[in-house]
Short mmCIF file of C-alpha atoms in Angstrom, two decimals:
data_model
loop_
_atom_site.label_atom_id
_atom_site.label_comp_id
_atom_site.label_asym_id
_atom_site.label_seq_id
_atom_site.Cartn_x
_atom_site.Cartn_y
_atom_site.Cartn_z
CA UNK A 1 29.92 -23.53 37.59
CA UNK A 2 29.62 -24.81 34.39
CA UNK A 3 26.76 -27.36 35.26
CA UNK A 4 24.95 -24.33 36.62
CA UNK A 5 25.02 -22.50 33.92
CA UNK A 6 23.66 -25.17 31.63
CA UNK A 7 20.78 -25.55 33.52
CA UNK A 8 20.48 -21.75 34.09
CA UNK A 9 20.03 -21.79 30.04
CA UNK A 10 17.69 -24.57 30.08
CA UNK A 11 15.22 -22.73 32.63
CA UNK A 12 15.40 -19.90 30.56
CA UNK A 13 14.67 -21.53 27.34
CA UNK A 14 11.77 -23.59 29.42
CA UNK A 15 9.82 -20.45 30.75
CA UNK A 16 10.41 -18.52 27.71
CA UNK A 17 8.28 -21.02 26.08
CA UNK A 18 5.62 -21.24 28.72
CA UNK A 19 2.18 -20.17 27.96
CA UNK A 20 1.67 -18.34 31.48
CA UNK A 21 4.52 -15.86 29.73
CA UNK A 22 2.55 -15.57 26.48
CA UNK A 23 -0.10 -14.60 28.42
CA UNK A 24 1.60 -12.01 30.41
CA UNK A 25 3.14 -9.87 27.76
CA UNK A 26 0.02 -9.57 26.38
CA UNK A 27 -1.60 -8.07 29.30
CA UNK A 28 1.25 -5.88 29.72
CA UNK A 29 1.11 -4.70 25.79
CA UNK A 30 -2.72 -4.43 25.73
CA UNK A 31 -2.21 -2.17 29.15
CA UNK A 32 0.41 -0.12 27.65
CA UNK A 33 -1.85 0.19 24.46
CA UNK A 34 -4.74 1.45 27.25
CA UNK A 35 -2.01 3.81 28.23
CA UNK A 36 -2.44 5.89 25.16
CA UNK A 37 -5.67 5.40 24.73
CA UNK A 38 -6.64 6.70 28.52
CA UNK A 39 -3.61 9.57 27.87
CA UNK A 40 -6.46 10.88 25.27
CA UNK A 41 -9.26 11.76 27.78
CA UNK A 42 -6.70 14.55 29.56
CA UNK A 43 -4.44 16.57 27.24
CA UNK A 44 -3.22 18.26 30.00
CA UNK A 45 -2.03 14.96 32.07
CA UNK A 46 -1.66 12.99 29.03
CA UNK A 47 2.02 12.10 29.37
CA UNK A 48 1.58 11.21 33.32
CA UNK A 49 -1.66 8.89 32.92
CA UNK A 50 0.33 7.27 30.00
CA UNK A 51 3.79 6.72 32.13
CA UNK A 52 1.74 5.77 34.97
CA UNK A 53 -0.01 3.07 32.97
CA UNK A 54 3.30 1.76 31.56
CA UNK A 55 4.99 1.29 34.42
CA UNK A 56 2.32 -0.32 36.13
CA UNK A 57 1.61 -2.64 33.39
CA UNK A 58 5.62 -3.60 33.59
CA UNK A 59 5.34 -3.78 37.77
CA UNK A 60 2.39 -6.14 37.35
CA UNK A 61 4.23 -8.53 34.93
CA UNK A 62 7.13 -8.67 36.69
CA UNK A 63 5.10 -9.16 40.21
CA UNK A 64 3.07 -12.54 38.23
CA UNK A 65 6.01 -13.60 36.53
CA UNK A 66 7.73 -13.27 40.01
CA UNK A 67 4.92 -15.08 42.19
CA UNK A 68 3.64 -17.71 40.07
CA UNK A 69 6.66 -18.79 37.96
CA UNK A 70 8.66 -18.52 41.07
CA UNK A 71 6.42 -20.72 42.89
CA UNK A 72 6.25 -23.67 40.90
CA UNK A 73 9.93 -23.49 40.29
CA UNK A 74 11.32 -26.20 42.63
CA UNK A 75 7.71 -27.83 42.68
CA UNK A 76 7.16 -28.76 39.59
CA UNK A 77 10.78 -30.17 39.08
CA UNK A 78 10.01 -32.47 42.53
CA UNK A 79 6.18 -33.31 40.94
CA UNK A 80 7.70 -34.52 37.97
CA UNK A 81 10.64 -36.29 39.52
CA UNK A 82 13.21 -35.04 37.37
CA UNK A 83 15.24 -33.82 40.22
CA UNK A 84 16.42 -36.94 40.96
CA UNK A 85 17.74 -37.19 37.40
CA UNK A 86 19.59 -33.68 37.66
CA UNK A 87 21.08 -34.62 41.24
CA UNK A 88 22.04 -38.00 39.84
CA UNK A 89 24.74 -35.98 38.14
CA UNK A 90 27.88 -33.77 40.00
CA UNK A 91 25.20 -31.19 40.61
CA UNK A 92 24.67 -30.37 44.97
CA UNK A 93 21.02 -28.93 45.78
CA UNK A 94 22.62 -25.32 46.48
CA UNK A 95 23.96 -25.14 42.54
CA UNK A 96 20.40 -26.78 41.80
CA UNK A 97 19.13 -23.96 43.27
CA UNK A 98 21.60 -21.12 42.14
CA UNK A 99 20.82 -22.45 38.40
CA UNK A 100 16.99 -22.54 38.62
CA UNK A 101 17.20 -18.92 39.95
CA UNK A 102 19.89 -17.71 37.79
CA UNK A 103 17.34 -18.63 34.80
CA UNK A 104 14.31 -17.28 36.38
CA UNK A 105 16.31 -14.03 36.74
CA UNK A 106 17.58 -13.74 33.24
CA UNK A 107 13.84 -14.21 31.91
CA UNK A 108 12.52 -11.51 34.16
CA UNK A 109 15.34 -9.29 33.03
CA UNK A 110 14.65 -10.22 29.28
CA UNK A 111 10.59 -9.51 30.23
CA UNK A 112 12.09 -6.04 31.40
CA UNK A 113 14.17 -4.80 28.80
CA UNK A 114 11.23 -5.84 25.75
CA UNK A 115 8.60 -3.94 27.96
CA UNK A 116 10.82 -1.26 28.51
CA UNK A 117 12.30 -0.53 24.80
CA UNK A 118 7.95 -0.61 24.21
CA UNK A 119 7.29 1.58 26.72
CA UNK A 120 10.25 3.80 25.34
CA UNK A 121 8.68 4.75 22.53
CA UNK A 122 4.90 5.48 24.00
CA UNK A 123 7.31 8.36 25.66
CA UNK A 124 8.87 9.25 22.19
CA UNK A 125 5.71 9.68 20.98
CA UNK A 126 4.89 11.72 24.07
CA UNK A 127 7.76 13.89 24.03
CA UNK A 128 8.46 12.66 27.70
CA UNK A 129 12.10 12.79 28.41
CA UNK A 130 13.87 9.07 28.99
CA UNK A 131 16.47 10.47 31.50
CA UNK A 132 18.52 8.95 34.28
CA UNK A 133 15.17 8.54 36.55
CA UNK A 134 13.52 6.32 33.92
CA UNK A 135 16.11 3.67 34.53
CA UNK A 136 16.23 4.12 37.96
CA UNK A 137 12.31 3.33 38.28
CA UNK A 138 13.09 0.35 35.63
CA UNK A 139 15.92 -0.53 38.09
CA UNK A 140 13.33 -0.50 41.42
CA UNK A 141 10.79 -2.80 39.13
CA UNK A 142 14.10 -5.32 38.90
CA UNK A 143 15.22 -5.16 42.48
CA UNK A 144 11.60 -6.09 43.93
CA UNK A 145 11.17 -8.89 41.84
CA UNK A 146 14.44 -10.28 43.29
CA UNK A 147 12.87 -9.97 46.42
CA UNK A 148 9.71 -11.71 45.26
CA UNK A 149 11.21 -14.02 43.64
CA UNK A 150 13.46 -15.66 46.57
CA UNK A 151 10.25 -14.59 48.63
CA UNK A 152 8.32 -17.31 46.49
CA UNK A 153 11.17 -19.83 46.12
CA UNK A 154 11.86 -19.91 50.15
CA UNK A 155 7.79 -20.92 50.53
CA UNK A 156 8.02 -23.15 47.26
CA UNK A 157 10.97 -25.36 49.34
CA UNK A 158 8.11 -26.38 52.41
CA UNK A 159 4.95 -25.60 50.88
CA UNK A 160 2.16 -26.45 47.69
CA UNK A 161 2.31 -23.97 45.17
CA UNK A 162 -1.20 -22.62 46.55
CA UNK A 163 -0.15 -21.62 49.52
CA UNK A 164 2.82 -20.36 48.20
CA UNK A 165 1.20 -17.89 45.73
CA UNK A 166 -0.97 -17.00 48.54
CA UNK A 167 1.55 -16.54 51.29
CA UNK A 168 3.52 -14.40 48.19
CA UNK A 169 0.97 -12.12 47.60
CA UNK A 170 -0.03 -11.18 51.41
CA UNK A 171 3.54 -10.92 51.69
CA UNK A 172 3.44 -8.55 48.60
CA UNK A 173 1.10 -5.98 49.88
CA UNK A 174 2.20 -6.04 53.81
CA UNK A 175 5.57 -4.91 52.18
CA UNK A 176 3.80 -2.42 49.99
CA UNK A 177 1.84 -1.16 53.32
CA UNK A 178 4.47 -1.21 56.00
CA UNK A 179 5.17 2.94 55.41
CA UNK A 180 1.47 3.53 56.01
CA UNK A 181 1.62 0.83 59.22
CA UNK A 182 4.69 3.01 60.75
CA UNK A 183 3.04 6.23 59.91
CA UNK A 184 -0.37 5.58 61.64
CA UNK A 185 1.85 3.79 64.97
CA UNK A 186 3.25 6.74 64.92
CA UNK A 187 0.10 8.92 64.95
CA UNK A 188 -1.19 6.69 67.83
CA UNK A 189 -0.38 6.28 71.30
CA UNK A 190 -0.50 2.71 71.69
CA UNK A 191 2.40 1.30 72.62
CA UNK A 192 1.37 -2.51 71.63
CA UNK A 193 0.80 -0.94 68.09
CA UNK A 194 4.52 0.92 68.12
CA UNK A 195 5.75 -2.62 69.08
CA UNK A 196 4.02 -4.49 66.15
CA UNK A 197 4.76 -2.53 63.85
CA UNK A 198 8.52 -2.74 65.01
CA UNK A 199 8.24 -6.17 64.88
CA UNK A 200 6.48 -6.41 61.39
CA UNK A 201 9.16 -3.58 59.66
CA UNK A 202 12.17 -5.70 61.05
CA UNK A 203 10.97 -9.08 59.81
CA UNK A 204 9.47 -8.11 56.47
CA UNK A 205 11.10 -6.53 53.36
CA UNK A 206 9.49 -3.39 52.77
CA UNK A 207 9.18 -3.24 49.10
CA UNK A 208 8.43 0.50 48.96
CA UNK A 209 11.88 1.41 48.99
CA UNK A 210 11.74 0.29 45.10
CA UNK A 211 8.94 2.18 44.48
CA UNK A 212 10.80 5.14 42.18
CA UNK A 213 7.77 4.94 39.12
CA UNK A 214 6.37 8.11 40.83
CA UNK A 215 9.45 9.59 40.52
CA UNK A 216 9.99 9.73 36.59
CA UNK A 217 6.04 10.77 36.17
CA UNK A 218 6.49 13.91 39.02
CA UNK A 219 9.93 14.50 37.86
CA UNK A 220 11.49 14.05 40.95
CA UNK A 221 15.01 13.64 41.75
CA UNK A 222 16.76 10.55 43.47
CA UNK A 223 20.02 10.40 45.23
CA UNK A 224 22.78 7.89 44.55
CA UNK A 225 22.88 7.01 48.23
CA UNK A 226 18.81 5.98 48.20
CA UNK A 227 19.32 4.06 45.10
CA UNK A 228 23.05 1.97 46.23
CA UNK A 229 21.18 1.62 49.90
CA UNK A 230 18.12 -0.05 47.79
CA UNK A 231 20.24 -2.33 45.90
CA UNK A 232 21.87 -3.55 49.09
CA UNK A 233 18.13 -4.38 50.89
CA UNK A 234 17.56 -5.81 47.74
CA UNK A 235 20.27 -8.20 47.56
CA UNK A 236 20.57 -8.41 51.24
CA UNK A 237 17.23 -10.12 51.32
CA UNK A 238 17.82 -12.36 48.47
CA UNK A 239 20.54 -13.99 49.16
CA UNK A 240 18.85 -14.43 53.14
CA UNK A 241 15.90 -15.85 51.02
CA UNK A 242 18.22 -18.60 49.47
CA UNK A 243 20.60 -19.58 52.19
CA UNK A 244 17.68 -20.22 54.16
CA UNK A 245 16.21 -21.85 51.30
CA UNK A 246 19.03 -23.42 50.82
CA UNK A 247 19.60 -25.20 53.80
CA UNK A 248 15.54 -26.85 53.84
CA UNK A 249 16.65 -28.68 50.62
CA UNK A 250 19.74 -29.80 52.33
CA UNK A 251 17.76 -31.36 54.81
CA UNK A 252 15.15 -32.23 52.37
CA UNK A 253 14.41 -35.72 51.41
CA UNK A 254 13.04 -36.44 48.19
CA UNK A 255 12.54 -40.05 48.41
#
């Protein structure tokens, strides 16, 4: 385990100095900023247009960070042929794989705790309460970028990075659509549509079930059951994502 952690440590301190990051937290800072600035037109919904900014900016980040990082992962290390030198040592292609993600992770969870202590004191400022519910939505952000994140890496071990950021988002908003797909089969009274949409909720991750940002803005309560049940799809599908991953660079070969 130790040779996975070292290179855990070195993919961290490799995308913490990439420039796509840069770039990322200052989108989410300037849309935070906006936050504030939008929370002015409406004294009346000031604090809700401002939470529902913040979030959002810190769902977007962590949805790039997520897609593109995540996609060029594995790629770039095969593009640049320093895989062979990392496999050269006593390192299999599962621990290769359990290290580059292990690093990824800890970067999105560092991207998640800055934005969050910023966006914790917009709501100072606000006098909107940080309660039990604001972690929970911070916790839903984290749990579907674990999803898109061995999403992105399963497509990165077959396919260019294009397609991968492609197939990711498509992906993205199918699982952000599949409630409103099972509502309107249900409305309808085609079977062929009840079937598909079956077929689509049982072989896609349905990524509203991390969706708890309304939540904290409404002030609306969520059970422990809906948020351990969550963590278990979440993880569920993750580590599905990187067996199956898994086993392609097993049969993988890089020569």
């Amino acid at each position: 385990m130790n040779s996975v952690w070292v290179l855990a440590k070195n993919t961290f301190l490799e995308l913490i100095r990439d420039r796509i990051l840069y770039g990322l937290l200052v989108f989410a800072v300037l849309l935070i900023g906006l936050s504030l600035a939008l929370g002015q037109l409406s004294f009346a919904e000031q604090s809700r247009i401002s939470a529902n900014f913040g979030f959002t900016a810190i769902h977007l980040s962590m949805v790039v960070l997520s897609i593109f990082v995540g996609s060029t992962l594995v790629a770039k290390e095969l593009d640049k042929k320093t895989i062979f030198t990392l496999l050269a040592r006593p390192l299999s292609r599962p621990q290769f794989l359990l290290g580059k993600c292990l690093g990824l992770t800890m970067v999105t969870l560092t991207v998640v705790m800055g934005l969050a202590v910023m966006l914790c004191f917009v709501f100072l400022g606000l006098s909107v309460p940080i309660d039990i519910q604001y972690l929970t939505a911070l916790l839903g952000i984290i749990l579907e970028s674990f999803v898109l994140l061995g999403m992105t890496i399963f497509f990165g071990s077959f396919a260019s990075p294009a397609m991968v950021v492609t197939s990711s988002i498509g992906f993205f908003l199918i699982g952000h659509w599949l409630n409103d797909l099972n509502f309107f089969a249900g409305k309808s009274k085609s079977e062929a549509f009840l079937r598909f949409s079956d077929l689509v909720s049982s072989f896609l991750p349905n990524l509203e079930k991390f969706n708890w940002r309304s939540a904290v803005i409404y002030q609306e309560k969520i059970s422990g059951f809906e948020v351990i049940a969550a963590l278990g799809y979440s993880l569920s599908w993750f580590i599905l994502l990187l067996t199956l991953t898994s086993i392609i660079l097993r049969r993988k070969d890089f020569a």
